[in-house]
């Protein structure tokens, strides 16, 4: 089964989520893709990213 793919927005208000995903128990359970909101939204629409 493929890992869920998550978009990682580099904004200060997203830092708690980013830290939890990269340092917590989920880090090996998901694939994290950094990008701007516009880039990540395009990936979600195209089906290349599960969540942003």
Tab-separated table of C-alpha atoms in Angstrom:
chain	number	residue	atom	x	y	z
A	1	UNK	CA	0.000	0.000	0.000
A	2	UNK	CA	1.283	3.472	-0.880
A	3	UNK	CA	1.938	6.042	1.813
A	4	UNK	CA	-0.458	8.995	1.868
A	5	UNK	CA	1.134	12.075	0.291
A	6	UNK	CA	0.894	15.326	2.223
A	7	UNK	CA	1.688	18.844	1.101
A	8	UNK	CA	3.873	20.853	3.472
A	9	UNK	CA	3.386	24.621	3.316
A	10	UNK	CA	6.349	26.553	4.719
A	11	UNK	CA	4.341	29.105	6.718
A	12	UNK	CA	4.801	29.842	10.420
A	13	UNK	CA	1.225	28.797	11.242
A	14	UNK	CA	1.904	25.354	9.689
A	15	UNK	CA	5.027	24.767	11.797
A	16	UNK	CA	3.290	22.725	14.547
A	17	UNK	CA	1.854	20.338	11.953
A	18	UNK	CA	5.188	20.125	10.101
A	19	UNK	CA	7.097	19.421	13.321
A	20	UNK	CA	4.639	16.742	14.404
A	21	UNK	CA	4.805	14.975	11.050
A	22	UNK	CA	8.598	15.092	10.733
A	23	UNK	CA	9.501	14.358	14.355
A	24	UNK	CA	6.561	12.300	15.583
A	25	UNK	CA	5.280	8.816	14.997
A	26	UNK	CA	3.955	9.607	11.514
A	27	UNK	CA	7.279	10.407	9.833
A	28	UNK	CA	7.621	6.924	8.316
A	29	UNK	CA	3.917	6.628	7.518
A	30	UNK	CA	3.519	9.518	5.081
A	31	UNK	CA	5.325	11.120	2.144
A	32	UNK	CA	5.759	14.861	2.649
A	33	UNK	CA	6.075	17.265	-0.280
A	34	UNK	CA	7.053	20.906	0.348
A	35	UNK	CA	5.652	23.709	-1.766
A	36	UNK	CA	3.665	26.893	-1.954
A	37	UNK	CA	-0.101	26.733	-1.501
A	38	UNK	CA	-0.638	27.273	-5.243
A	39	UNK	CA	1.801	24.495	-6.187
A	40	UNK	CA	0.339	22.042	-3.695
A	41	UNK	CA	-3.246	22.821	-4.713
A	42	UNK	CA	-2.375	22.069	-8.354
A	43	UNK	CA	-0.923	18.719	-7.249
A	44	UNK	CA	-4.091	17.892	-5.289
A	45	UNK	CA	-6.311	18.739	-8.267
A	46	UNK	CA	-4.168	16.623	-10.600
A	47	UNK	CA	-4.281	13.668	-8.181
A	48	UNK	CA	-0.532	13.655	-7.495
A	49	UNK	CA	-1.003	14.693	-3.857
A	50	UNK	CA	-3.584	13.395	-1.382
A	51	UNK	CA	-3.789	16.278	1.110
A	52	UNK	CA	-2.462	19.812	1.343
